[in-house]
Every structure is written in structure tokens, then in C-alpha cells.
Amino acid sequence: MNGMLPLDLTKAVKTEFRKIPLNFLAGRTGSQSLTRNPETKLPPELVWGVVTICVLPSLLNLFGVDFSSISRPLDLQALPGMEPEEIIDATHYALAGSFTHTLLEWSAFCTAIFTVILAFAHFSTKQDVTTPTIAVTLFFAGVMDAFHTLAADRLIEAVADNRNLIPFTWAICRLFNVLLTIIGVSLFLSNKPRKWQQNVSFVLAASLFFGGLAYGIIDFCATSASLPETTFPNSIITRPWDVTPLVLFAIAGLFIYPRFHQKHQSLFSHALIVSTIPNAATQIHMAFGSTALFDNHFNIAHFLKIIAYMVPLAGLILDYTQTHRHLERANRNLNEEIASRQEIMLELERSQCFLKEKNKQLEKALQELQKTHLQLIQAEKMSGLGTLVAGIAHEINNPISFVSANLTYVNEYASNLLYVIELYRERYPEPSPEIEEALKNLEIDFTIEDLSQILESMNGGTKRIGELVLSMRNFSRLDETDLKKSDLHEGIDSTLVILNHKLKKRIALVKDYGQLPLIRCYPAQLNQVFMNLLSNAIYALEELLANTESLDYKPQIAIETELLPEDRVRVRIRDNGPGIDPETQAKIFAPFFTTKPIGSGTGLGLSISYQIIEKHQGQIAVKSELGRGTEFTIILPV
């Protein structure tokens, strides 16, 4: 070929070579472009589900369903003649409303905790300060709800009567909720927040500000000898103090949140708009319906407040899922692009006549693409799934359990009401004109048919959520304490997911897994061993990075597994850190021995690991040389 490429191949090489800088630039900025999700609104099914939940209690009220907490007054005169067990039962019945109130309030507070945890995990992935800042405002509004509950249950010192304390602190909490959220959203309606992107200190400052404000209001309510009257049972507006939050929620939902969503389009910002629906419904029940503690509208309002907290949480979860899906798509595209580059390289090598300089440039571009690919994989691991799964599975179980438990009673009450209606139709087949007109307007046949389907759908939904929670708990292995057959690779990978944020893209991870059978062990305990060894390796590499100025040093952790004769398996965890001197190696498994500074280690990690491996009738050993790194070897029987 006289040192020249074939015509077709030459054109193909030139075309692909010219595309490399642009594609490489797209790969370097992919972490930002991937976060610009085209889907920025909650699914219509979810929105209509929220609306249905808000309307359903009022609809059930029309059929006579009462959601008030039935309590039996405590007869003080009868107490001397009662047995201790009877006194305890009577006290519990008298406090039934307080128990329901506490359950509802703490469910809302747990949801607020999830929201802020997930928001900060979202911040670590996207570096967008808006989401954690808004979540912090919701969290401290939840702190006010927690105080409201603790004061009502007399778990903290408060001198005011509950008949004034509970409705007053409720109104203050709701006003605090809407004002904090409006203030937090308003911070991002100007152009200044662009300077705050990737600024953790701003998030911390906002947290301290809102925390101080919440503490001030808490201190005022706890130390006030008397609180103003908030409930007027004989008025059209039974709780005037709840009108102001209602108006503010309406203003926020109609004007402020839509502007925020337009400027910062995301599922979370749209969830803020949708959350004003249950928030407004909550205030309507309180301002125009509730006349006493724990009555029908009082309990409905507290339940709908949980829904108002869960809507932003749902937006964050959907945003997380969407981001994960886009990352997978980007990884797939990068793999295809790398494969195409490799194919071009092979064609160039087979031709034996490529220009030398272009070959070097193409090889360099391929290496850069591979580095970008690894960075995206690391970003996907940093999505926080490992720690998030256990937290959400544990905490979301509280409000879901409440809803699932009460659906049984709702279904029973609805069935009883429908039976009475049907019985009435049989006994009085010809109702009065007024009743006939009312039945026609209410579309009673459709309502009866649709109510059954709604209850069945809600029951199925809660069961599905319960199944998902159980699956997440199984994944996180919170309840595994028995000896069972387990996959060592699965345990190592789960540990790496949890420690992924500590790798910080600066520490390379090399895995060389062999073909291992399932081994009989305590999986949670072995995961603890892997956690200790890998955490120590990461700590040693970070210390070396902080104290070295060499640009050639590349920290690395290698994990190797293999099957040995006589039904044994071997796991090696090796790093290229500073190494350990012989004197330290002799004491490394001793309890309370540590080389870390005070406050950085307890000296129990390796000692506990040694005991766990010994409990499994295995062996653990360390081999190290100063300046050459450290290797831990674990041998376990199958």
C-alpha cells in the first residue's frame, strides 16, 4: 500500500479522529448534563392520588364515617374502688386521643428527617445547594412539630393547659412551616444563588439560622405561663389562627412555588407545588371544622399533614431514580463509544500503515474516555444507595403502618355504612323528593362502586409499599443474625457501596474475584470485618496523600478472592500505602491498640475482626513492609 491507508479506511479514521475532542468534552461535562432531567413534573397518577387522599376523608364524612379518637373520660370518683389493672386500662382509654395525636405527629417528623437526609445525599451527587436548603427548612418545621408533640404529651416542661397549648403550638408550627419554606424558596428566586453552587458552608449557615429560629419559638412557648385562646367552637371560623397559614399556603402554591419551579426545574420543586394541596386541605379542616382536641377534623388534618411531608420526599426519591437511570444510559453510551474506538484501533493496527502521531493521539483520547467512564461509575456509586436503603426502610415503615392499620377500620366502617344505605333502600324504596334529589346529585351508585375500588387500591398500595420496605431491609441485612449460606462477593460489594464516598475518586479499586461457592457464615459479621479492613486501608492512603507531594503516587486498594483446596476460600485486601512496621504488626490485633490520633479510632476494629474470623473457624493474617503497602489475608472454611 506504499505506506498509505486504503481510501475508505482513511476517510473513516479522519472522520472519527475529528469527532474525538468534541465527544471527549461531552464526556467530561457529562456529570452536569446528566442531571438536567427532561422530566421535571411528578407523574399525573401521583398528583391525582394526593388529591384523592385529600378528598376521601371529607367524602367518607358524608356517609357518616367519624375519624375522631373515641376516649372514655376518667372517672376520678370510681378510682379508689378499682383494681390497678382496671386503673391502667381506664387511663389508656382516656388517653386514646393523645396516643393517636402522638403517632400522627411523629410520623410527620420521621418523614421530615428522611427528606433532609435524602436531600443532603442528593447534594453530594449533584452539588445543587437549593435542594438541601429547602429540605432544611422542612426539617426544622418538623422540629417544631416534634416540640408540639413533646409539649402536648408533657415530655418536656410546659405550664400551659393542653386545651390551649396544643391548638396554639399547632398554629405556630403551621405558620412556621409555611414561612420557613417561603423564605427558603425566596432565597433562590434571585440570581445570587448561582454563586452558592457547590458551597457546603452556605448549607450549614442556613441550617444554623433556621435552627436558631426554631429554638427561639420553642423557648417562648415552653416558658409562657399562659397562651392565647385559639379555638371558638360556636363560630364559622373555629380556629382563626389557622387562617393565616391557609392563606400563605395558597399564595405559595399559586405564585411563589411555581416561580421557583420555573427557575429551578426538578421533580422536587414541582413536589413543593403539589404539597400545598394537602397543606391547604389540612388548614381547611382545622380552621373551619375542628372544635375540640382529637375530634374528626383534628385527626384528618394531622393525617393530611403526613401526606404534605411525604410529597416532597416522593419528589426526591423519584429524582434519585431518574438520575440513576440517566447514569446507566450514559455508561451504556460510553461503553459503545469506547468499543467503537477500540475497533478503529484494531483496524489501524491491521493495516500496518497508520501515521504514528495520530495513533498516539487516538490512544490518548481512548485513555481519557476510559477515565471518564470510571468517574461516572464512581458517581453512580456515590448515589448513597447503601446507607439510604436501610434508613428509608426503617423510618417509612411508621406512617405506612399507620395507614395500613387504619385502612382495615375504614373498610369496615364503609361496609357498615353501605349496608345501612342498602337496608334503607329495601325498607323505604320510595324516599322523599329531597332525599331523591340528594342521592341523584351525589351519584350514590357510582360512589358506592368507586369507594370499594378506592379502598381496595389503597390497601393494595400499602401492601406493595410494605413488600418494598421488607425487600430493602433484606438487602441491607439489618435482621440477619443466623448462620446461613452467603455469597462473599455480595458482602464485599455491599461494603464498598457504603464506603464509596470515602474513596473520593482519588483511590483506585481493583477487584479480582474468583469462582467461589456459597459459604456457611454470619453475613452481617463478615461484612463488619470487610468494613474494618477497607476503612483502615482508606485511612492509611488518605494520610499518605495528605503528607506527600509526589504527583506520580496513585493510591490503590486491591481485593482478590480464590478457592483453595480442602474446601477453603481466601480473601486478600491489599493497599499500596505507607505500610506497617514489625513492632506494630505484633500488636495489631490486640484490643484497644491503635496508631490513630485520639478521637479517630477506638482500637477495637481489628480485634473484633480477629474474633469474628476465629468464630468462623478461619484465619486472618497481616503482611506489610514499610513503604510497600499492607496486605490482610482471610482464610475461611466453606
XYZ file of C-alpha atoms in Angstrom:
638
model
C 0.000 0.000 0.000
C 3.116 2.186 -0.190
C 2.705 3.477 3.410
C -0.804 4.779 2.792
C -4.208 3.674 4.154
C -6.965 2.379 1.868
C -9.232 5.217 0.766
C -12.332 4.086 2.718
C -10.379 3.389 5.883
C -8.522 6.689 5.654
C -11.799 8.642 5.439
C -13.248 6.714 8.371
C -10.168 7.342 10.525
C -10.128 11.071 9.753
C -13.858 11.380 10.487
C -13.637 9.558 13.818
C -10.446 11.405 14.795
C -12.071 14.807 14.236
C -15.003 13.759 16.493
C -12.816 12.760 19.443
C -12.273 16.208 21.070
C -15.992 17.044 20.929
C -17.069 13.656 22.313
C -14.376 13.796 24.955
C -15.534 17.264 26.023
C -19.098 15.931 26.274
C -17.837 13.097 28.437
C -16.026 15.493 30.789
C -19.152 17.577 31.289
C -21.477 14.604 31.359
C -21.943 14.730 35.115
C -23.652 18.089 34.736
C -25.655 17.423 31.612
C -26.952 14.146 33.024
C -28.533 15.991 35.936
C -30.685 18.137 33.676
C -33.639 15.828 33.676
C -36.252 16.482 30.993
C -38.936 15.067 33.322
C -39.455 17.846 35.870
C -43.026 17.175 36.970
C -44.463 14.469 39.177
C -46.441 11.733 37.409
C -50.132 12.653 36.996
C -51.087 9.443 38.779
C -49.202 10.575 41.879
C -50.768 14.045 41.788
C -54.277 12.628 41.429
C -53.509 10.153 44.177
C -52.645 13.046 46.505
C -55.868 14.846 45.529
C -57.899 11.662 46.133
C -56.377 11.161 49.578
C -57.191 14.786 50.459
C -60.817 14.494 49.302
C -61.538 10.969 50.568
C -61.935 11.798 54.325
C -64.498 14.510 53.566
C -66.303 12.116 51.239
C -66.398 9.463 53.936
C -67.717 12.052 56.399
C -70.739 12.490 54.146
C -71.549 8.816 54.744
C -71.165 9.164 58.486
C -67.602 7.909 58.957
C -66.110 9.620 62.010
C -62.309 9.764 62.405
C -62.318 11.261 65.888
C -60.384 9.498 68.642
C -63.004 7.955 70.906
C -61.898 8.250 74.542
C -63.600 7.365 77.779
C -63.404 10.102 80.445
C -61.558 9.006 83.545
C -63.989 8.714 86.482
C -61.909 10.011 89.370
C -64.576 9.117 91.936
C -64.505 5.472 90.887
C -60.710 5.143 91.096
C -60.492 4.123 94.791
C -62.653 1.059 94.168
C -60.813 -0.087 91.041
C -58.075 -2.683 90.694
C -54.615 -1.451 89.482
C -55.088 -3.201 86.130
C -58.505 -1.530 85.710
C -56.983 1.871 86.511
C -54.286 1.322 83.860
C -56.881 0.296 81.238
C -59.098 3.265 82.095
C -56.120 5.604 81.810
C -55.204 4.196 78.373
C -58.771 4.608 77.131
C -58.809 8.191 78.425
C -55.562 8.921 76.582
C -56.613 7.315 73.271
C -56.795 10.678 71.538
C -53.382 11.701 72.831
C -51.863 8.423 71.587
C -53.318 8.928 68.100
C -52.112 12.530 68.066
C -48.572 11.455 69.051
C -48.463 8.725 66.375
C -49.577 11.125 63.639
C -47.164 13.882 64.644
C -44.116 11.611 64.929
C -44.914 10.040 61.566
C -44.750 13.514 60.023
C -41.488 14.261 61.828
C -39.890 10.987 60.658
C -40.837 11.866 57.084
C -39.181 15.281 57.515
C -35.998 13.529 58.723
C -35.983 11.332 55.601
C -36.422 14.353 53.395
C -33.389 16.172 54.768
C -31.196 13.009 54.733
C -32.087 12.273 51.131
C -31.649 15.953 50.216
C -28.066 16.007 51.512
C -27.321 12.758 49.668
C -28.785 14.474 46.595
C -26.438 17.435 47.269
C -23.381 15.139 47.437
C -24.225 13.813 43.968
C -25.452 16.907 42.121
C -23.791 19.690 44.172
C -27.009 21.716 43.936
C -27.446 23.740 47.123
C -31.139 24.535 46.546
C -32.491 21.102 47.469
C -30.784 20.669 50.897
C -31.552 24.275 51.833
C -35.290 23.820 51.204
C -35.150 20.424 52.931
C -33.526 22.039 55.988
C -36.494 24.408 56.262
C -38.889 21.439 56.121
C -36.800 19.629 58.731
C -36.928 22.468 61.238
C -40.624 22.802 60.602
C -40.726 19.129 61.576
C -38.680 20.007 64.680
C -41.490 22.374 65.622
C -43.958 19.508 65.145
C -41.807 17.347 67.423
C -41.835 20.055 70.094
C -45.578 20.440 69.664
C -45.956 16.712 70.392
C -43.490 16.580 73.281
C -45.172 19.557 74.950
C -48.639 18.051 74.447
C -47.502 14.742 75.983
C -45.762 16.591 78.849
C -42.430 15.022 77.968
C -40.896 18.492 78.194
C -41.756 21.135 80.757
C -44.697 23.314 79.695
C -47.011 25.128 82.099
C -49.982 25.984 79.835
C -53.152 23.881 79.707
C -53.272 21.338 76.866
C -56.561 22.787 75.611
C -54.647 25.984 74.823
C -51.135 24.566 74.336
C -51.950 22.011 71.612
C -54.003 24.298 69.298
C -51.667 27.268 69.874
C -48.444 25.326 69.170
C -50.179 23.652 66.192
C -50.992 27.046 64.684
C -47.459 28.316 65.379
C -45.963 25.156 63.815
C -48.064 25.536 60.672
C -47.222 29.244 60.383
C -43.548 28.412 60.977
C -43.739 25.668 58.322
C -45.092 27.852 55.535
C -42.983 30.908 56.429
C -39.722 28.928 56.575
C -40.413 27.235 53.266
C -41.378 30.532 51.607
C -38.197 32.163 52.960
C -36.032 29.264 51.815
C -37.610 29.280 48.340
C -37.381 33.066 48.073
C -33.606 32.883 48.604
C -33.345 31.194 45.211
C -35.623 33.482 43.230
C -32.724 35.895 42.574
C -29.533 35.414 40.558
C -27.244 35.372 43.600
C -27.653 31.653 44.380
C -25.598 30.842 41.290
C -22.562 31.884 43.346
C -23.585 29.450 46.090
C -23.458 26.304 43.963
C -21.219 23.583 45.461
C -20.912 25.705 48.633
C -21.369 23.484 51.685
C -20.787 26.365 54.094
C -23.933 28.084 52.823
C -25.987 24.971 53.581
C -24.519 24.834 57.088
C -25.188 28.543 57.636
C -28.798 28.132 56.543
C -29.158 25.148 58.879
C -27.864 27.145 61.854
C -30.118 30.109 61.030
C -33.293 28.051 60.800
C -32.258 26.014 63.853
C -31.819 29.156 65.933
C -35.166 30.485 64.795
C -36.882 27.201 65.710
C -35.201 27.192 69.119
C -36.370 30.739 69.846
C -40.005 29.865 69.191
C -39.682 26.647 71.200
C -38.256 28.530 74.172
C -41.052 31.133 74.036
C -43.852 28.547 74.071
C -42.225 26.386 76.749
C -41.757 29.264 79.209
C -45.055 31.114 78.683
C -47.355 30.846 81.703
C -50.466 31.400 79.572
C -51.207 31.185 75.893
C -53.926 32.977 73.897
C -57.229 31.270 73.135
C -57.280 29.785 69.657
C -60.490 27.676 69.484
C -64.004 29.153 69.121
C -66.446 26.206 68.707
C -69.537 28.355 68.038
C -68.004 30.435 65.241
C -67.890 29.805 61.499
C -64.115 30.015 61.703
C -63.471 27.712 64.641
C -59.686 28.282 64.693
C -58.873 31.811 63.395
C -55.158 31.328 63.985
C -55.107 28.651 61.262
C -56.495 31.005 58.611
C -53.175 32.829 58.154
C -51.195 29.633 57.310
C -54.035 28.670 54.931
C -53.714 31.974 53.066
C -49.911 31.710 52.976
C -50.031 28.123 51.655
C -52.410 29.301 48.916
C -50.106 32.207 47.995
C -47.078 29.917 47.986
C -48.804 27.284 45.846
C -50.192 29.754 43.329
C -47.348 32.261 42.978
C -44.083 31.533 44.826
C -43.505 27.789 44.310
C -44.409 27.927 40.566
C -41.784 30.668 40.066
C -39.252 28.580 41.951
C -40.090 25.529 39.816
C -39.778 27.584 36.625
C -36.306 28.768 37.634
C -35.068 25.510 39.218
C -36.923 22.810 37.348
C -36.865 19.463 39.124
C -39.211 16.841 40.482
C -38.542 18.164 43.983
C -39.512 21.765 43.139
C -42.696 20.513 41.471
C -43.397 18.375 44.552
C -43.377 21.581 46.621
C -46.255 22.888 44.491
C -48.216 19.641 44.844
C -47.585 19.580 48.612
C -49.665 22.753 49.001
C -52.769 20.667 48.180
C -52.639 18.541 51.384
C -51.284 21.539 53.311
C -54.277 23.668 52.295
C -56.675 20.772 52.978
C -55.096 20.395 56.418
C -55.676 24.059 57.250
C -59.268 23.987 55.955
C -60.137 21.104 58.281
C -58.570 22.918 61.241
C -59.775 26.481 60.555
C -63.368 25.642 59.651
C -64.028 22.222 61.184
C -62.119 21.341 64.347
C -63.797 22.466 67.566
C -62.050 20.261 70.128
C -58.925 18.215 70.646
C -58.804 14.890 68.802
C -62.150 15.405 67.029
C -62.906 14.271 63.455
C -61.371 17.249 61.616
C -58.457 17.406 64.080
C -57.347 13.842 63.232
C -57.980 14.271 59.496
C -55.800 17.397 59.479
C -52.956 15.619 61.265
C -53.128 12.702 58.806
C -53.101 15.034 55.785
C -50.054 16.801 57.216
C -48.165 13.498 56.909
C -49.147 13.404 53.228
C -47.886 17.003 52.871
C -44.486 15.917 54.203
C -44.393 12.764 52.075
C -44.963 14.574 48.750
C -41.532 16.365 48.747
C -39.936 13.097 49.895
C -41.558 11.313 46.954
C -40.203 14.014 44.625
C -36.667 13.452 45.919
C -36.955 9.666 45.595
C -38.210 9.971 42.011
C -35.402 12.445 41.241
C -32.878 9.936 42.599
C -34.348 7.165 40.487
C -34.333 9.344 37.394
C -30.691 10.338 37.922
C -29.698 6.690 38.332
C -31.472 5.827 35.074
C -29.655 8.598 33.194
C -26.304 7.476 34.595
C -26.915 3.938 33.362
C -27.793 5.275 29.917
C -24.631 7.402 29.881
C -22.497 4.408 30.893
C -24.020 2.358 28.110
C -23.305 5.099 25.552
C -19.735 5.430 26.785
C -19.193 1.678 26.523
C -20.440 1.752 22.952
C -18.200 4.702 22.127
C -15.164 3.030 23.707
C -15.923 -0.158 21.787
C -16.068 1.788 18.525
C -12.721 3.448 19.308
C -11.164 0.079 20.080
C -12.456 -1.288 16.784
C -10.845 1.606 14.946
C -7.578 0.933 16.762
C -7.673 -2.700 15.676
C -8.301 -1.714 12.081
C -5.394 0.692 12.200
C -3.068 -1.953 13.641
C -4.104 -4.484 10.969
C -3.442 -2.039 8.188
C 0.232 -1.630 9.401
C 0.471 1.745 7.683
C -1.103 4.310 10.104
C 0.675 7.555 10.768
C 2.439 7.373 14.072
C 1.406 10.727 15.529
C -2.333 10.216 15.011
C -2.097 6.773 16.605
C -0.654 8.307 19.780
C -3.364 10.939 19.900
C -6.114 8.370 19.400
C -4.684 6.163 22.126
C -4.527 9.139 24.486
C -8.145 10.019 23.723
C -9.171 6.413 24.426
C -7.457 6.534 27.824
C -9.248 9.768 28.659
C -12.565 8.216 27.711
C -11.855 5.242 29.949
C -11.015 7.584 32.839
C -14.276 9.408 32.261
C -16.090 6.095 32.276
C -14.594 5.198 35.667
C -15.538 8.619 37.028
C -19.156 8.106 36.022
C -19.196 4.694 37.669
C -17.864 6.291 40.854
C -20.553 8.996 40.655
C -23.200 6.282 40.369
C -21.849 4.526 43.448
C -21.954 7.856 45.316
C -25.728 7.954 44.929
C -25.935 6.881 48.560
C -27.979 3.710 47.973
C -26.157 1.714 50.601
C -26.905 3.974 53.586
C -30.166 5.304 52.210
C -31.882 1.906 51.803
C -31.619 0.979 55.492
C -32.762 4.407 56.728
C -35.768 4.707 54.448
C -36.840 1.072 55.013
C -36.836 1.625 58.791
C -38.441 5.048 59.054
C -41.026 5.000 56.254
C -42.499 1.893 57.883
C -44.036 4.109 60.631
C -46.507 6.194 58.546
C -47.202 3.275 56.204
C -48.022 1.006 59.155
C -50.417 3.650 60.450
C -52.183 3.965 57.107
C -52.325 0.187 56.607
C -53.693 -0.420 60.122
C -56.405 2.210 59.745
C -57.487 1.025 56.292
C -58.983 -2.043 57.960
C -61.215 0.142 60.087
C -62.032 2.454 57.173
C -63.064 -0.558 55.097
C -65.165 -1.913 57.980
C -66.851 1.458 58.577
C -67.516 1.948 54.878
C -69.009 -1.562 54.609
C -71.292 -0.878 57.559
C -72.433 2.414 56.044
C -73.098 0.824 52.681
C -75.073 -1.929 54.409
C -77.221 0.663 56.209
C -77.824 2.537 52.935
C -78.821 -0.689 51.157
C -81.066 -1.681 54.075
C -82.687 1.721 53.990
C -83.370 1.333 50.255
C -85.058 -2.011 50.867
C -87.246 -0.759 53.725
C -88.042 2.649 52.160
C -87.965 2.141 48.409
C -89.661 5.478 47.785
C -87.631 8.236 49.504
C -88.793 11.823 49.809
C -88.094 14.236 46.896
C -85.339 15.958 48.869
C -83.539 12.682 49.535
C -84.094 11.552 45.940
C -82.535 14.796 44.690
C -79.604 14.457 47.098
C -78.954 10.850 46.012
C -79.044 11.928 42.401
C -76.626 14.800 42.949
C -74.234 12.610 44.935
C -74.357 9.850 42.280
C -74.703 7.390 45.137
C -74.466 4.206 42.999
C -71.239 5.383 41.403
C -69.891 6.478 44.776
C -70.631 3.085 46.336
C -68.952 1.251 43.482
C -65.967 3.609 43.307
C -65.461 3.675 47.094
C -64.868 -0.073 47.183
C -62.357 0.204 44.341
C -60.589 3.123 46.026
C -60.254 1.239 49.324
C -59.031 -1.868 47.513
C -56.496 0.216 45.575
C -55.265 1.928 48.755
C -54.966 -1.411 50.536
C -53.012 -2.876 47.624
C -50.762 0.175 47.555
C -49.905 -0.073 51.254
C -49.205 -3.815 50.903
C -46.909 -3.084 47.948
C -45.030 -0.461 49.945
C -44.723 -2.927 52.813
C -43.243 -5.507 50.437
C -40.766 -2.912 49.131
C -39.771 -1.996 52.693
C -39.196 -5.679 53.504
C -37.099 -6.087 50.344
C -34.969 -3.082 51.271
C -34.474 -4.390 54.807
C -33.413 -7.787 53.445
C -30.990 -6.046 51.125
C -29.433 -4.064 53.961
C -29.333 -7.244 56.111
C -30.491 -5.472 59.245
C -32.081 -8.604 60.702
C -29.520 -11.252 59.686
C -28.012 -12.814 62.785
C -28.323 -16.534 61.976
C -25.825 -18.835 60.394
C -26.667 -19.191 56.695
C -25.121 -19.756 53.290
C -23.979 -16.482 51.756
C -22.106 -15.012 48.780
C -18.856 -13.367 49.950
C -18.691 -11.220 46.830
C -22.120 -9.782 47.577
C -20.997 -8.813 51.100
C -17.787 -7.191 49.843
C -19.647 -5.233 47.181
C -22.267 -4.040 49.694
C -19.481 -2.790 51.957
C -17.813 -0.997 49.065
C -21.069 0.773 48.275
C -21.227 2.114 51.830
C -17.562 3.210 51.748
C -17.747 4.586 48.244
C -17.918 8.201 49.420
C -14.609 7.775 51.240
C -12.795 6.710 48.079
C -13.450 10.214 46.665
C -12.296 9.205 43.173
C -8.682 9.508 44.331
C -8.233 5.896 45.414
C -8.296 3.247 42.685
C -10.105 -0.014 43.405
C -9.056 -3.284 41.730
C -11.190 -6.419 42.164
C -10.074 -9.873 41.069
C -12.862 -12.258 42.077
C -12.526 -15.978 41.645
C -15.271 -18.577 41.339
C -16.417 -19.093 44.947
C -19.204 -21.316 46.275
C -21.658 -20.106 48.908
C -20.133 -20.418 52.383
C -21.924 -21.048 55.678
C -21.360 -17.943 57.848
C -22.830 -14.972 59.668
C -23.057 -12.492 56.752
C -23.507 -9.355 58.855
C -20.419 -10.174 60.945
C -18.236 -10.845 57.913
C -19.435 -7.560 56.395
C -18.209 -5.889 59.577
C -14.765 -7.441 59.040
C -14.642 -6.198 55.442
C -15.777 -2.760 56.645
C -12.951 -2.547 59.228
C -10.210 -3.686 56.855
C -11.289 -1.452 53.979
C -11.813 1.570 56.267
C -8.277 1.166 57.648
C -6.850 0.888 54.149
C -8.661 4.052 53.030
C -7.482 5.899 56.154
C -3.828 4.910 55.534
C -3.985 6.003 51.881
C -5.603 9.337 52.780
C -2.889 10.024 55.368
C -0.190 9.275 52.804
C -1.864 11.504 50.218
C -2.038 14.355 52.699
C 1.672 14.087 53.563
C 3.179 13.505 50.121
C 3.861 15.988 47.357
C 4.595 13.435 44.675
C 2.352 13.676 41.622
C 3.263 10.157 40.498
C 1.773 8.392 43.506
C -1.544 6.667 42.708
C -3.258 5.184 45.788
C -4.873 1.805 45.173
C -6.787 -0.914 47.026
C -6.870 -4.431 45.545
C -9.315 -7.172 46.555
C -8.699 -10.774 45.441
C -10.671 -13.948 46.158
C -9.916 -17.554 45.257
C -10.964 -21.109 46.099
C -8.318 -23.181 47.885
C -8.017 -26.977 48.240
C -9.836 -28.744 51.105
C -12.940 -26.566 50.696
C -11.447 -23.279 51.829
C -11.631 -19.753 50.410
C -9.084 -16.957 50.626
C -9.756 -13.203 50.566
C -6.900 -10.724 50.146
C -7.243 -6.976 50.745
C -4.078 -5.109 49.726
C -3.140 -1.413 49.572
C -0.052 0.487 48.381
C 0.019 2.749 51.441
C 2.841 3.578 53.880
C 2.999 0.080 55.362
C 3.306 -1.106 58.993
C 6.497 -1.635 60.976
C 7.169 -5.080 62.542
C 6.615 -3.837 66.118
C 3.128 -2.589 65.264
C 2.290 -5.784 63.355
C 2.914 -7.814 66.504
C 0.208 -5.869 68.412
C -2.173 -5.065 65.577
C -4.956 -7.471 66.688
C -4.671 -6.559 70.388
C -7.780 -4.908 71.911
C -7.635 -1.114 72.287
C -4.376 -0.879 70.334
C -4.426 1.866 67.719
C -1.953 4.091 65.889
C -4.594 6.703 65.045
C -4.765 10.064 66.873
C -7.030 10.420 69.898
C -10.662 10.651 68.779
C -10.003 8.985 65.399
C -10.040 5.336 66.456
C -11.007 3.027 69.337
C -8.533 0.210 68.747
C -11.349 -2.348 68.614
C -11.901 -2.775 64.853
C -9.145 -5.310 64.119
C -9.580 -7.033 67.479
C -13.275 -7.610 66.771
C -12.420 -8.736 63.229
C -9.968 -11.285 64.602
C -12.624 -12.666 66.945
C -15.212 -12.888 64.160
C -12.849 -14.820 61.869
C -11.870 -17.080 64.783
C -15.588 -17.669 65.459
C -15.913 -18.858 61.831
C -13.000 -21.291 62.417
C -10.917 -19.255 59.987
C -7.593 -17.430 59.981
C -6.622 -13.784 59.474
C -3.058 -12.573 58.998
C -1.259 -9.363 58.064
C 1.809 -8.915 55.892
C 3.376 -5.486 55.464
C 6.591 -3.671 54.648
C 7.323 -0.002 55.269
C 6.881 1.969 52.070
C 5.475 -1.037 50.179
C 1.886 -1.269 51.482
C -0.110 -3.744 53.601
C -1.966 -6.971 52.834
C -4.581 -8.718 55.015
C -5.350 -12.355 54.230
C -8.520 -14.131 55.401
C -8.978 -17.898 55.051
C -12.427 -19.377 55.766
C -13.826 -22.914 55.545
C -16.674 -23.389 53.070
